[in-house]
mmCIF file of C-alpha atoms in Angstrom:
data_model
loop_
_atom_site.group_PDB
_atom_site.id
_atom_site.type_symbol
_atom_site.label_atom_id
_atom_site.label_comp_id
_atom_site.label_asym_id
_atom_site.label_seq_id
_atom_site.Cartn_x
_atom_site.Cartn_y
_atom_site.Cartn_z
ATOM 1 C CA MET A 703 -13.190 0.447 -31.012
ATOM 2 C CA THR A 704 -15.861 -1.625 -29.306
ATOM 3 C CA SER A 705 -15.785 -2.727 -25.697
ATOM 4 C CA GLN A 706 -15.532 -6.372 -26.800
ATOM 5 C CA PHE A 707 -11.953 -7.534 -26.534
ATOM 6 C CA SER A 708 -10.496 -10.486 -28.418
ATOM 7 C CA SER A 709 -8.353 -13.271 -27.005
ATOM 8 C CA LYS A 710 -5.417 -11.643 -28.805
ATOM 9 C CA ASP A 711 -6.141 -8.364 -27.025
ATOM 10 C CA ALA A 712 -6.076 -10.225 -23.710
ATOM 11 C CA GLU A 713 -2.756 -11.856 -24.645
ATOM 12 C CA PHE A 714 -1.123 -8.505 -25.356
ATOM 13 C CA MET A 715 -2.548 -6.949 -22.179
ATOM 14 C CA GLN A 716 -1.282 -9.866 -20.114
ATOM 15 C CA LEU A 717 2.174 -9.220 -21.527
ATOM 16 C CA ALA A 718 1.821 -5.570 -20.506
ATOM 17 C CA LEU A 719 0.880 -6.679 -16.980
ATOM 18 C CA ASP A 720 3.894 -9.006 -16.853
ATOM 19 C CA LEU A 721 6.089 -6.068 -17.848
ATOM 20 C CA ALA A 722 4.484 -3.869 -15.192
ATOM 21 C CA LYS A 723 5.390 -6.412 -12.513
ATOM 22 C CA GLN A 724 9.049 -5.702 -13.221
ATOM 23 C CA GLY A 725 8.546 -2.404 -11.424
ATOM 24 C CA GLU A 726 6.540 -3.700 -8.455
ATOM 25 C CA PHE A 727 9.543 -3.466 -6.086
ATOM 26 C CA THR A 728 10.776 -0.068 -7.260
ATOM 27 C CA ALA A 729 8.061 2.097 -8.869
ATOM 28 C CA ALA A 730 6.412 3.450 -5.693
ATOM 29 C CA PRO A 731 5.153 6.054 -5.023
ATOM 30 C CA ASN A 732 4.245 5.805 -8.704
ATOM 31 C CA PRO A 733 2.154 2.906 -9.997
ATOM 32 C CA ALA A 734 3.774 -0.069 -11.708
ATOM 33 C CA VAL A 735 2.768 0.204 -15.377
ATOM 34 C CA GLY A 736 3.511 -1.811 -18.512
ATOM 35 C CA CYS A 737 2.923 -1.008 -22.188
ATOM 36 C CA VAL A 738 2.983 -3.072 -25.376
ATOM 37 C CA LEU A 739 2.761 -1.597 -28.892
ATOM 38 C CA VAL A 740 1.326 -3.855 -31.596
ATOM 39 C CA LYS A 741 1.105 -3.306 -35.359
ATOM 40 C CA ASN A 742 -0.254 -5.772 -37.894
ATOM 41 C CA GLY A 743 -0.413 -8.381 -35.150
ATOM 42 C CA GLN A 744 3.289 -7.999 -34.298
ATOM 43 C CA ILE A 745 4.825 -6.541 -31.139
ATOM 44 C CA ILE A 746 6.943 -3.539 -32.092
ATOM 45 C CA GLY A 747 7.639 -2.006 -28.692
ATOM 46 C CA LYS A 748 7.557 -2.902 -24.978
ATOM 47 C CA GLY A 749 8.214 -0.947 -21.821
ATOM 48 C CA PHE A 750 7.596 -0.641 -18.088
ATOM 49 C CA HIS A 751 8.006 2.066 -15.476
ATOM 50 C CA ALA A 752 10.948 1.277 -13.196
ATOM 51 C CA LYS A 753 10.940 4.132 -10.674
ATOM 52 C CA ALA A 754 9.829 7.712 -10.093
ATOM 53 C CA GLY A 755 11.742 10.070 -12.355
ATOM 54 C CA ASP A 756 12.457 7.399 -14.965
ATOM 55 C CA PRO A 757 10.543 7.325 -18.284
ATOM 56 C CA HIS A 758 7.037 5.907 -18.121
ATOM 57 C CA ALA A 759 6.081 2.603 -19.733
ATOM 58 C CA GLU A 760 4.590 4.241 -22.843
ATOM 59 C CA VAL A 761 7.764 6.267 -23.432
ATOM 60 C CA MET A 762 9.940 3.152 -23.230
ATOM 61 C CA ALA A 763 7.689 1.280 -25.677
ATOM 62 C CA LEU A 764 7.604 4.211 -28.108
ATOM 63 C CA ARG A 765 11.403 4.481 -28.024
ATOM 64 C CA GLU A 766 11.683 0.825 -28.982
ATOM 65 C CA ALA A 767 9.112 1.141 -31.776
ATOM 66 C CA GLY A 768 10.479 4.368 -33.238
ATOM 67 C CA GLU A 769 8.746 5.602 -36.408
ATOM 68 C CA ASN A 770 7.004 2.251 -36.684
ATOM 69 C CA ALA A 771 4.672 3.321 -33.847
ATOM 70 C CA ARG A 772 2.504 5.265 -36.302
ATOM 71 C CA GLY A 773 -0.771 3.382 -36.768
ATOM 72 C CA ALA A 774 -0.080 0.959 -33.890
ATOM 73 C CA THR A 775 -2.308 -0.137 -31.015
ATOM 74 C CA ALA A 776 -1.031 0.563 -27.492
ATOM 75 C CA TYR A 777 -1.930 -1.849 -24.689
ATOM 76 C CA VAL A 778 -1.286 -0.124 -21.364
ATOM 77 C CA THR A 779 -2.129 -1.317 -17.858
ATOM 78 C CA LEU A 780 -3.189 2.148 -16.644
ATOM 79 C CA GLU A 781 -4.729 5.148 -18.376
ATOM 80 C CA PRO A 782 -1.906 7.237 -19.916
ATOM 81 C CA CYS A 783 -1.027 10.207 -17.717
ATOM 82 C CA ALA A 784 -2.192 13.683 -18.681
ATOM 83 C CA HIS A 785 -0.029 16.000 -16.580
ATOM 84 C CA TYR A 786 3.500 17.338 -16.529
ATOM 85 C CA GLY A 787 5.422 15.957 -13.561
ATOM 86 C CA ARG A 788 8.984 14.693 -13.640
ATOM 87 C CA THR A 789 8.162 13.523 -17.173
ATOM 88 C CA PRO A 790 5.817 14.867 -19.916
ATOM 89 C CA PRO A 791 2.287 13.425 -20.267
ATOM 90 C CA CYS A 792 2.211 10.020 -21.915
ATOM 91 C CA ALA A 793 -1.159 10.661 -23.559
ATOM 92 C CA LYS A 794 0.436 13.481 -25.566
ATOM 93 C CA GLY A 795 3.392 11.227 -26.407
ATOM 94 C CA LEU A 796 1.054 8.609 -27.869
ATOM 95 C CA VAL A 797 -0.710 11.300 -29.915
ATOM 96 C CA ASP A 798 2.572 12.728 -31.245
ATOM 97 C CA ALA A 799 3.761 9.227 -32.191
ATOM 98 C CA GLY A 800 0.642 8.649 -34.304
ATOM 99 C CA VAL A 801 -0.713 5.674 -32.376
ATOM 100 C CA ARG A 802 -4.103 4.684 -33.797
ATOM 101 C CA ASN A 803 -5.759 2.903 -30.844
ATOM 102 C CA VAL A 804 -5.214 2.630 -27.090
ATOM 103 C CA ILE A 805 -6.529 -0.142 -24.851
ATOM 104 C CA ALA A 806 -6.133 0.526 -21.123
ATOM 105 C CA ALA A 807 -6.748 -2.008 -18.383
ATOM 106 C CA MET A 808 -8.183 0.669 -16.086
ATOM 107 C CA CYS A 809 -8.678 4.392 -15.566
ATOM 108 C CA ASP A 810 -6.263 6.287 -13.340
ATOM 109 C CA PRO A 811 -7.932 7.624 -10.148
ATOM 110 C CA ASN A 812 -5.157 10.180 -9.674
ATOM 111 C CA PRO A 813 -7.009 13.562 -9.711
ATOM 112 C CA LEU A 814 -4.301 14.854 -12.070
ATOM 113 C CA VAL A 815 -5.351 12.229 -14.627
ATOM 114 C CA ALA A 816 -8.808 10.707 -13.889
ATOM 115 C CA GLY A 817 -10.050 10.543 -17.476
ATOM 116 C CA LYS A 818 -7.998 13.474 -18.754
ATOM 117 C CA GLY A 819 -5.548 11.107 -20.471
ATOM 118 C CA LEU A 820 -8.356 9.425 -22.366
ATOM 119 C CA GLY A 821 -9.716 12.892 -23.150
ATOM 120 C CA ILE A 822 -6.437 13.936 -24.799
ATOM 121 C CA LEU A 823 -6.583 10.799 -26.946
ATOM 122 C CA ALA A 824 -10.212 11.407 -27.909
ATOM 123 C CA ASP A 825 -9.510 15.037 -28.854
ATOM 124 C CA ALA A 826 -6.789 13.792 -31.203
ATOM 125 C CA GLY A 827 -9.142 11.277 -32.828
ATOM 126 C CA ILE A 828 -7.519 8.248 -31.198
ATOM 127 C CA GLU A 829 -9.988 5.524 -30.273
ATOM 128 C CA SER A 830 -9.640 4.013 -26.810
ATOM 129 C CA ALA A 831 -11.229 1.310 -24.685
ATOM 130 C CA VAL A 832 -10.907 0.555 -20.979
ATOM 131 C CA GLY A 833 -11.469 -2.495 -18.791
ATOM 132 C CA LEU A 834 -9.418 -5.335 -20.281
ATOM 133 C CA LEU A 835 -8.018 -7.451 -17.383
ATOM 134 C CA LYS A 836 -9.025 -4.658 -15.029
ATOM 135 C CA GLU A 837 -9.002 -6.795 -11.859
ATOM 136 C CA ASN A 838 -5.447 -7.959 -12.563
ATOM 137 C CA ALA A 839 -4.309 -4.382 -13.052
ATOM 138 C CA GLU A 840 -6.014 -3.236 -9.843
ATOM 139 C CA GLU A 841 -4.403 -6.044 -7.836
ATOM 140 C CA LEU A 842 -0.960 -5.015 -9.065
ATOM 141 C CA ASN A 843 -1.397 -1.414 -7.883
ATOM 142 C CA LYS A 844 -3.787 -1.743 -4.945
ATOM 143 C CA GLY A 845 -1.599 0.449 -2.736
ATOM 144 C CA PHE A 846 -1.414 3.297 -5.232
ATOM 145 C CA LEU A 847 -5.130 3.024 -5.997
ATOM 146 C CA LYS A 848 -6.178 3.157 -2.360
ATOM 147 C CA ARG A 849 -3.978 6.183 -1.682
ATOM 148 C CA MET A 850 -5.419 8.014 -4.672
ATOM 149 C CA ARG A 851 -8.993 7.198 -3.621
ATOM 150 C CA THR A 852 -8.780 7.657 0.161
ATOM 151 C CA VAL A 853 -5.511 9.533 0.853
ATOM 152 C CA ARG A 854 -4.457 6.562 3.001
ATOM 153 C CA PRO A 855 -2.156 3.595 2.296
ATOM 154 C CA PHE A 856 -3.179 -0.004 1.707
ATOM 155 C CA VAL A 857 -2.490 -1.720 5.043
ATOM 156 C CA GLN A 858 -1.226 -5.298 5.218
ATOM 157 C CA LEU A 859 -1.073 -6.795 8.714
ATOM 158 C CA LYS A 860 1.349 -9.681 9.006
ATOM 159 C CA LEU A 861 0.764 -12.224 11.776
ATOM 160 C CA ALA A 862 2.689 -15.402 12.589
ATOM 161 C CA MET A 863 0.966 -17.929 14.812
ATOM 162 C CA SER A 864 0.789 -21.507 15.990
ATOM 163 C CA ILE A 865 -2.127 -23.810 15.158
ATOM 164 C CA ASP A 866 -3.785 -22.721 18.413
ATOM 165 C CA GLY A 867 -3.496 -19.024 17.534
ATOM 166 C CA LYS A 868 -0.515 -18.071 19.715
ATOM 167 C CA THR A 869 2.382 -15.841 18.735
ATOM 168 C CA ALA A 870 4.973 -16.403 21.453
ATOM 169 C CA MET A 871 5.632 -18.292 24.655
ATOM 170 C CA ALA A 872 4.484 -16.714 27.920
ATOM 171 C CA ASN A 873 8.006 -15.339 28.489
ATOM 172 C CA GLY A 874 7.986 -13.662 25.060
ATOM 173 C CA GLU A 875 10.150 -16.217 23.217
ATOM 174 C CA SER A 876 9.080 -16.220 19.553
ATOM 175 C CA LYS A 877 12.174 -16.982 17.431
ATOM 176 C CA TRP A 878 11.221 -18.739 15.400
ATOM 177 C CA ILE A 879 7.595 -19.814 15.236
ATOM 178 C CA THR A 880 7.651 -20.104 11.450
ATOM 179 C CA GLY A 881 10.267 -21.691 9.211
ATOM 180 C CA ALA A 882 12.922 -20.159 6.978
ATOM 181 C CA GLN A 883 10.766 -20.259 3.844
ATOM 182 C CA ALA A 884 7.972 -18.290 5.495
ATOM 183 C CA ARG A 885 10.456 -15.709 6.772
ATOM 184 C CA ALA A 886 11.903 -15.404 3.267
ATOM 185 C CA ASP A 887 8.391 -14.905 1.900
ATOM 186 C CA VAL A 888 7.980 -11.980 4.292
ATOM 187 C CA GLN A 889 11.029 -10.311 2.734
ATOM 188 C CA GLN A 890 9.186 -9.966 -0.587
ATOM 189 C CA TYR A 891 6.300 -8.173 1.114
ATOM 190 C CA ARG A 892 8.731 -5.874 2.903
ATOM 191 C CA ALA A 893 10.498 -5.123 -0.383
ATOM 192 C CA LYS A 894 7.232 -4.216 -2.128
ATOM 193 C CA ALA A 895 5.992 -2.047 0.759
ATOM 194 C CA SER A 896 6.593 1.687 0.913
ATOM 195 C CA ALA A 897 6.873 1.527 4.706
ATOM 196 C CA ILE A 898 6.902 -0.899 7.628
ATOM 197 C CA LEU A 899 4.969 -0.033 10.789
ATOM 198 C CA SER A 900 5.855 -1.313 14.247
ATOM 199 C CA THR A 901 5.940 -0.116 17.848
ATOM 200 C CA SER A 902 8.597 0.808 20.376
ATOM 201 C CA GLN A 903 7.454 -2.190 22.421
ATOM 202 C CA THR A 904 8.427 -4.534 19.598
ATOM 203 C CA VAL A 905 11.699 -2.665 19.041
ATOM 204 C CA LEU A 906 12.601 -2.849 22.735
ATOM 205 C CA ALA A 907 11.750 -6.552 22.936
ATOM 206 C CA ASP A 908 13.468 -7.784 19.741
ATOM 207 C CA ASN A 909 15.802 -4.967 18.586
ATOM 208 C CA PRO A 910 14.856 -5.747 14.952
ATOM 209 C CA SER A 911 16.184 -4.024 11.842
ATOM 210 C CA LEU A 912 12.816 -4.218 10.030
ATOM 211 C CA ASN A 913 14.660 -4.023 6.723
ATOM 212 C CA VAL A 914 14.727 -6.100 3.533
ATOM 213 C CA ARG A 915 17.283 -8.872 3.860
ATOM 214 C CA TRP A 916 18.672 -9.201 0.346
ATOM 215 C CA ALA A 917 20.085 -12.715 0.790
ATOM 216 C CA GLU A 918 16.639 -14.097 1.696
ATOM 217 C CA LEU A 919 14.852 -12.817 -1.401
ATOM 218 C CA PRO A 920 14.032 -15.376 -4.124
ATOM 219 C CA GLN A 921 16.681 -15.918 -6.779
ATOM 220 C CA GLU A 922 14.433 -14.505 -9.517
ATOM 221 C CA VAL A 923 14.151 -11.219 -7.591
ATOM 222 C CA GLN A 924 17.896 -11.058 -7.009
ATOM 223 C CA ALA A 925 18.459 -11.717 -10.711
ATOM 224 C CA ARG A 926 16.111 -8.851 -11.666
ATOM 225 C CA TYR A 927 17.661 -6.193 -9.456
ATOM 226 C CA ALA A 928 21.077 -5.240 -8.223
ATOM 227 C CA GLU A 929 21.094 -5.014 -4.429
ATOM 228 C CA GLN A 930 21.752 -1.277 -4.468
ATOM 229 C CA HIS A 931 18.735 -0.684 -6.761
ATOM 230 C CA LEU A 932 16.222 -2.363 -4.450
ATOM 231 C CA ARG A 933 14.962 0.334 -2.101
ATOM 232 C CA GLN A 934 14.580 -0.189 1.622
ATOM 233 C CA PRO A 935 11.150 0.786 3.003
ATOM 234 C CA VAL A 936 10.700 3.609 5.477
ATOM 235 C CA ARG A 937 10.447 2.279 9.066
ATOM 236 C CA VAL A 938 7.610 3.902 11.033
ATOM 237 C CA ILE A 939 7.711 3.322 14.797
ATOM 238 C CA LEU A 940 4.920 4.293 17.187
ATOM 239 C CA ASP A 941 6.834 5.665 20.163
ATOM 240 C CA SER A 942 4.705 7.956 22.327
ATOM 241 C CA ALA A 943 6.854 7.204 25.385
ATOM 242 C CA HIS A 944 10.061 8.087 23.452
ATOM 243 C CA LYS A 945 11.840 4.841 24.323
ATOM 244 C CA VAL A 946 13.562 4.216 20.996
ATOM 245 C CA ARG A 947 17.299 4.974 21.140
ATOM 246 C CA SER A 948 19.649 5.834 18.316
ATOM 247 C CA ASP A 949 21.885 2.810 19.027
ATOM 248 C CA PHE A 950 19.173 0.277 18.063
ATOM 249 C CA ASN A 951 19.544 -1.945 14.991
ATOM 250 C CA LEU A 952 16.922 0.110 13.171
ATOM 251 C CA PHE A 953 19.494 2.817 12.558
ATOM 252 C CA LEU A 954 22.068 0.514 10.956
ATOM 253 C CA THR A 955 20.086 0.369 7.689
ATOM 254 C CA ASP A 956 20.346 3.295 5.308
ATOM 255 C CA SER A 957 16.667 4.216 4.969
ATOM 256 C CA PRO A 958 14.477 6.796 6.732
ATOM 257 C CA ILE A 959 12.974 6.183 10.162
ATOM 258 C CA TRP A 960 9.871 8.069 11.228
ATOM 259 C CA LEU A 961 9.141 8.007 14.941
ATOM 260 C CA ALA A 962 5.532 8.865 15.726
ATOM 261 C CA GLY A 963 3.938 9.999 18.973
ATOM 262 C CA LYS A 964 1.387 12.270 20.587
ATOM 263 C CA ASP A 965 3.705 14.893 22.122
ATOM 264 C CA LYS A 966 6.448 17.126 20.805
ATOM 265 C CA PHE A 967 9.887 15.519 20.721
ATOM 266 C CA HIS A 968 13.332 16.738 19.652
ATOM 267 C CA LEU A 969 15.538 14.245 17.817
ATOM 268 C CA ASP A 970 18.816 15.235 19.454
ATOM 269 C CA GLY A 971 21.474 12.599 18.794
ATOM 270 C CA PHE A 972 19.488 10.731 16.134
ATOM 271 C CA PRO A 973 20.725 10.275 12.538
ATOM 272 C CA ALA A 974 19.703 12.920 9.991
ATOM 273 C CA SER A 975 17.441 10.378 8.261
ATOM 274 C CA THR A 976 15.175 10.278 11.347
ATOM 275 C CA GLU A 977 11.977 12.328 11.523
ATOM 276 C CA TYR A 978 9.421 12.738 14.268
ATOM 277 C CA LEU A 979 5.713 12.794 13.407
ATOM 278 C CA GLN A 980 3.591 14.432 16.081
ATOM 279 C CA LEU A 981 0.091 12.991 15.716
ATOM 280 C CA ILE A 982 -2.572 15.619 16.343
ATOM 281 C CA PRO A 983 -5.966 14.115 15.460
ATOM 282 C CA ASN A 984 -8.797 16.137 13.995
ATOM 283 C CA GLN A 985 -12.082 16.038 15.868
ATOM 284 C CA GLY A 986 -13.550 12.541 15.898
ATOM 285 C CA GLU A 987 -10.317 10.993 14.612
ATOM 286 C CA SER A 988 -8.022 8.576 16.446
ATOM 287 C CA HIS A 989 -4.234 8.800 16.535
ATOM 288 C CA LEU A 990 -3.980 5.742 14.263
ATOM 289 C CA GLN A 991 -6.346 7.308 11.734
ATOM 290 C CA THR A 992 -4.266 10.483 11.841
ATOM 291 C CA LEU A 993 -1.131 8.438 11.239
ATOM 292 C CA MET A 994 -2.661 6.728 8.188
ATOM 293 C CA THR A 995 -3.665 10.065 6.684
ATOM 294 C CA GLU A 996 -0.192 11.478 7.303
ATOM 295 C CA LEU A 997 1.461 8.440 5.704
ATOM 296 C CA GLY A 998 -0.767 8.810 2.664
ATOM 297 C CA ARG A 999 0.156 12.469 2.450
ATOM 298 C CA ARG A 1000 3.786 11.374 2.455
ATOM 299 C CA GLN A 1001 3.100 9.114 -0.559
ATOM 300 C CA ILE A 1002 3.160 5.782 1.265
ATOM 301 C CA ASN A 1003 1.232 3.410 -1.015
ATOM 302 C CA THR A 1004 1.472 0.141 0.896
ATOM 303 C CA LEU A 1005 2.062 -0.161 4.639
ATOM 304 C CA TRP A 1006 3.355 -3.484 5.985
ATOM 305 C CA VAL A 1007 2.654 -3.952 9.699
ATOM 306 C CA GLU A 1008 4.769 -6.160 11.974
ATOM 307 C CA ALA A 1009 3.918 -5.618 15.608
ATOM 308 C CA GLY A 1010 2.443 -7.181 18.714
ATOM 309 C CA ALA A 1011 -1.093 -8.073 19.711
ATOM 310 C CA THR A 1012 -2.007 -4.586 20.966
ATOM 311 C CA LEU A 1013 -1.372 -2.673 17.737
ATOM 312 C CA ALA A 1014 -2.755 -5.547 15.642
ATOM 313 C CA GLY A 1015 -5.991 -5.497 17.600
ATOM 314 C CA ALA A 1016 -6.271 -1.704 17.502
ATOM 315 C CA LEU A 1017 -5.818 -1.568 13.729
ATOM 316 C CA ILE A 1018 -8.430 -4.269 13.204
ATOM 317 C CA ALA A 1019 -10.870 -2.660 15.656
ATOM 318 C CA GLU A 1020 -10.590 0.684 13.847
ATOM 319 C CA ASN A 1021 -11.122 -0.995 10.459
ATOM 320 C CA LEU A 1022 -7.730 0.173 9.197
ATOM 321 C CA VAL A 1023 -6.488 -3.213 7.932
ATOM 322 C CA ASP A 1024 -7.106 -4.024 4.279
ATOM 323 C CA GLU A 1025 -5.410 -7.405 4.220
ATOM 324 C CA LEU A 1026 -4.444 -10.001 6.834
ATOM 325 C CA ILE A 1027 -1.427 -12.111 5.912
ATOM 326 C CA ILE A 1028 -1.114 -14.959 8.390
ATOM 327 C CA TYR A 1029 1.625 -17.580 8.569
ATOM 328 C CA MET A 1030 0.474 -20.591 10.592
ATOM 329 C CA ALA A 1031 3.190 -22.877 11.931
ATOM 330 C CA PRO A 1032 2.578 -26.592 12.655
ATOM 331 C CA LYS A 1033 3.041 -26.071 16.394
ATOM 332 C CA LEU A 1034 0.880 -25.900 19.511
ATOM 333 C CA LEU A 1035 2.060 -23.458 22.178
ATOM 334 C CA GLY A 1036 -0.600 -23.953 24.846
ATOM 335 C CA ASN A 1037 -3.016 -21.698 26.691
ATOM 336 C CA GLN A 1038 -0.297 -19.801 28.588
ATOM 337 C CA ALA A 1039 1.283 -18.546 25.368
ATOM 338 C CA ARG A 1040 0.657 -15.034 24.022
ATOM 339 C CA ASP A 1041 -2.420 -14.294 21.920
ATOM 340 C CA LEU A 1042 -2.525 -13.230 18.298
ATOM 341 C CA CYS A 1043 -4.269 -9.883 18.798
ATOM 342 C CA HIS A 1044 -6.108 -7.950 21.474
ATOM 343 C CA LEU A 1045 -9.566 -6.919 20.325
ATOM 344 C CA PRO A 1046 -12.218 -5.103 22.347
ATOM 345 C CA ASN A 1047 -14.551 -7.460 24.197
ATOM 346 C CA LEU A 1048 -17.397 -8.552 21.955
ATOM 347 C CA THR A 1049 -20.778 -9.466 23.435
ATOM 348 C CA LYS A 1050 -22.289 -11.032 20.314
ATOM 349 C CA LEU A 1051 -20.834 -13.325 17.669
ATOM 350 C CA ALA A 1052 -22.504 -11.149 15.050
ATOM 351 C CA ASP A 1053 -20.200 -8.275 16.076
ATOM 352 C CA ALA A 1054 -17.038 -10.223 15.237
ATOM 353 C CA PRO A 1055 -15.128 -8.756 12.250
ATOM 354 C CA LEU A 1056 -15.695 -10.971 9.215
ATOM 355 C CA TRP A 1057 -12.936 -11.713 6.727
ATOM 356 C CA GLU A 1058 -12.933 -13.333 3.299
ATOM 357 C CA LEU A 1059 -10.261 -15.893 2.391
ATOM 358 C CA GLN A 1060 -8.271 -14.921 -0.707
ATOM 359 C CA LEU A 1061 -5.416 -17.408 -0.626
ATOM 360 C CA CYS A 1062 -4.351 -20.532 1.217
ATOM 361 C CA GLU A 1063 -1.040 -22.109 0.284
ATOM 362 C CA PRO A 1064 1.849 -23.958 1.929
ATOM 363 C CA VAL A 1065 5.129 -22.102 2.407
ATOM 364 C CA GLY A 1066 7.596 -24.756 3.464
ATOM 365 C CA ASN A 1067 6.063 -26.490 6.476
ATOM 366 C CA ASP A 1068 3.909 -23.460 7.283
ATOM 367 C CA LEU A 1069 0.582 -22.366 5.847
ATOM 368 C CA LYS A 1070 0.031 -18.877 4.425
ATOM 369 C CA LEU A 1071 -3.496 -17.460 4.681
ATOM 370 C CA ILE A 1072 -4.535 -14.152 3.107
ATOM 371 C CA TYR A 1073 -7.829 -12.542 4.109
ATOM 372 C CA ILE A 1074 -9.522 -9.289 3.137
ATOM 373 C CA ARG A 1075 -12.117 -7.477 5.223
ATOM 374 C CA LYS A 1076 -15.584 -8.541 4.070
#
């Protein structure tokens, strides 16, 4: 096959990407993957990967196609896997089914795959091509890709502010700066994230649950999943002073809580789902950098951060934020109100962190802004 793709190829790959999105809330720590099998211009099989341990997208598509898969072209959003894990390698499954061609949106950076899947296909005489709608495929799995490439999660920092860049009144009152639609939008990000990061200061001030509130998710998401099938993210709380108590709202949701701090701590009286992460940095590494590496080691793909100005500023200053997601409310809180984030003092404008706007759209009466580090 040549590297030149037709408009029909793009149409089939887009369908595979649409299928992959059906696993974006549930597939982690695995990537969300879709597959479409086409023969004589007709779709004969479709599939997506729902969650770890379930059949991969290629397996689902091959099951639907049956014997008709022989001689077909497979459009898959990620290079077929090449290793035995909870399921057999998909590259071998495509070979055994007699597929003639494979078009992948992108290679898999997982060291267990990383070209080996394409190698299995080539050894069997199956032609393959890579790169069709690659950017779309990378966007869908940016958390998984970053963890595979850096051993750290993709970090999204959520901030809610007034027009004048304030997050709360001087006395700490902040409910609610943004409207109901913006808060519902946040629930989708929480649901897609592997973990939510906050601090004991935020927990003490607001006693939040930091969970996914099912009733606030869009109707199309509720229609796609049963409530019990939509996983709750791990809650990670920075708590070096050990102020978090087991009677807080955090512990009312049935999902793990990882408390993190610098010193040893025994979790006497805490639920069994609670763990303590003692952060011991390597030389030249900060505690936050150590935390990110540990979360990656624990297969956290995407980390959603909801915290105060201190942690927000520290994450930005240490270049640990991949994406800023800002909700701006049509309000002015005044110069006595609390600031958005606390950054180290800068002496030159040229030293200010520069961000690139990716999205600007209204969410109810609020404005959502998404930036990536430039």
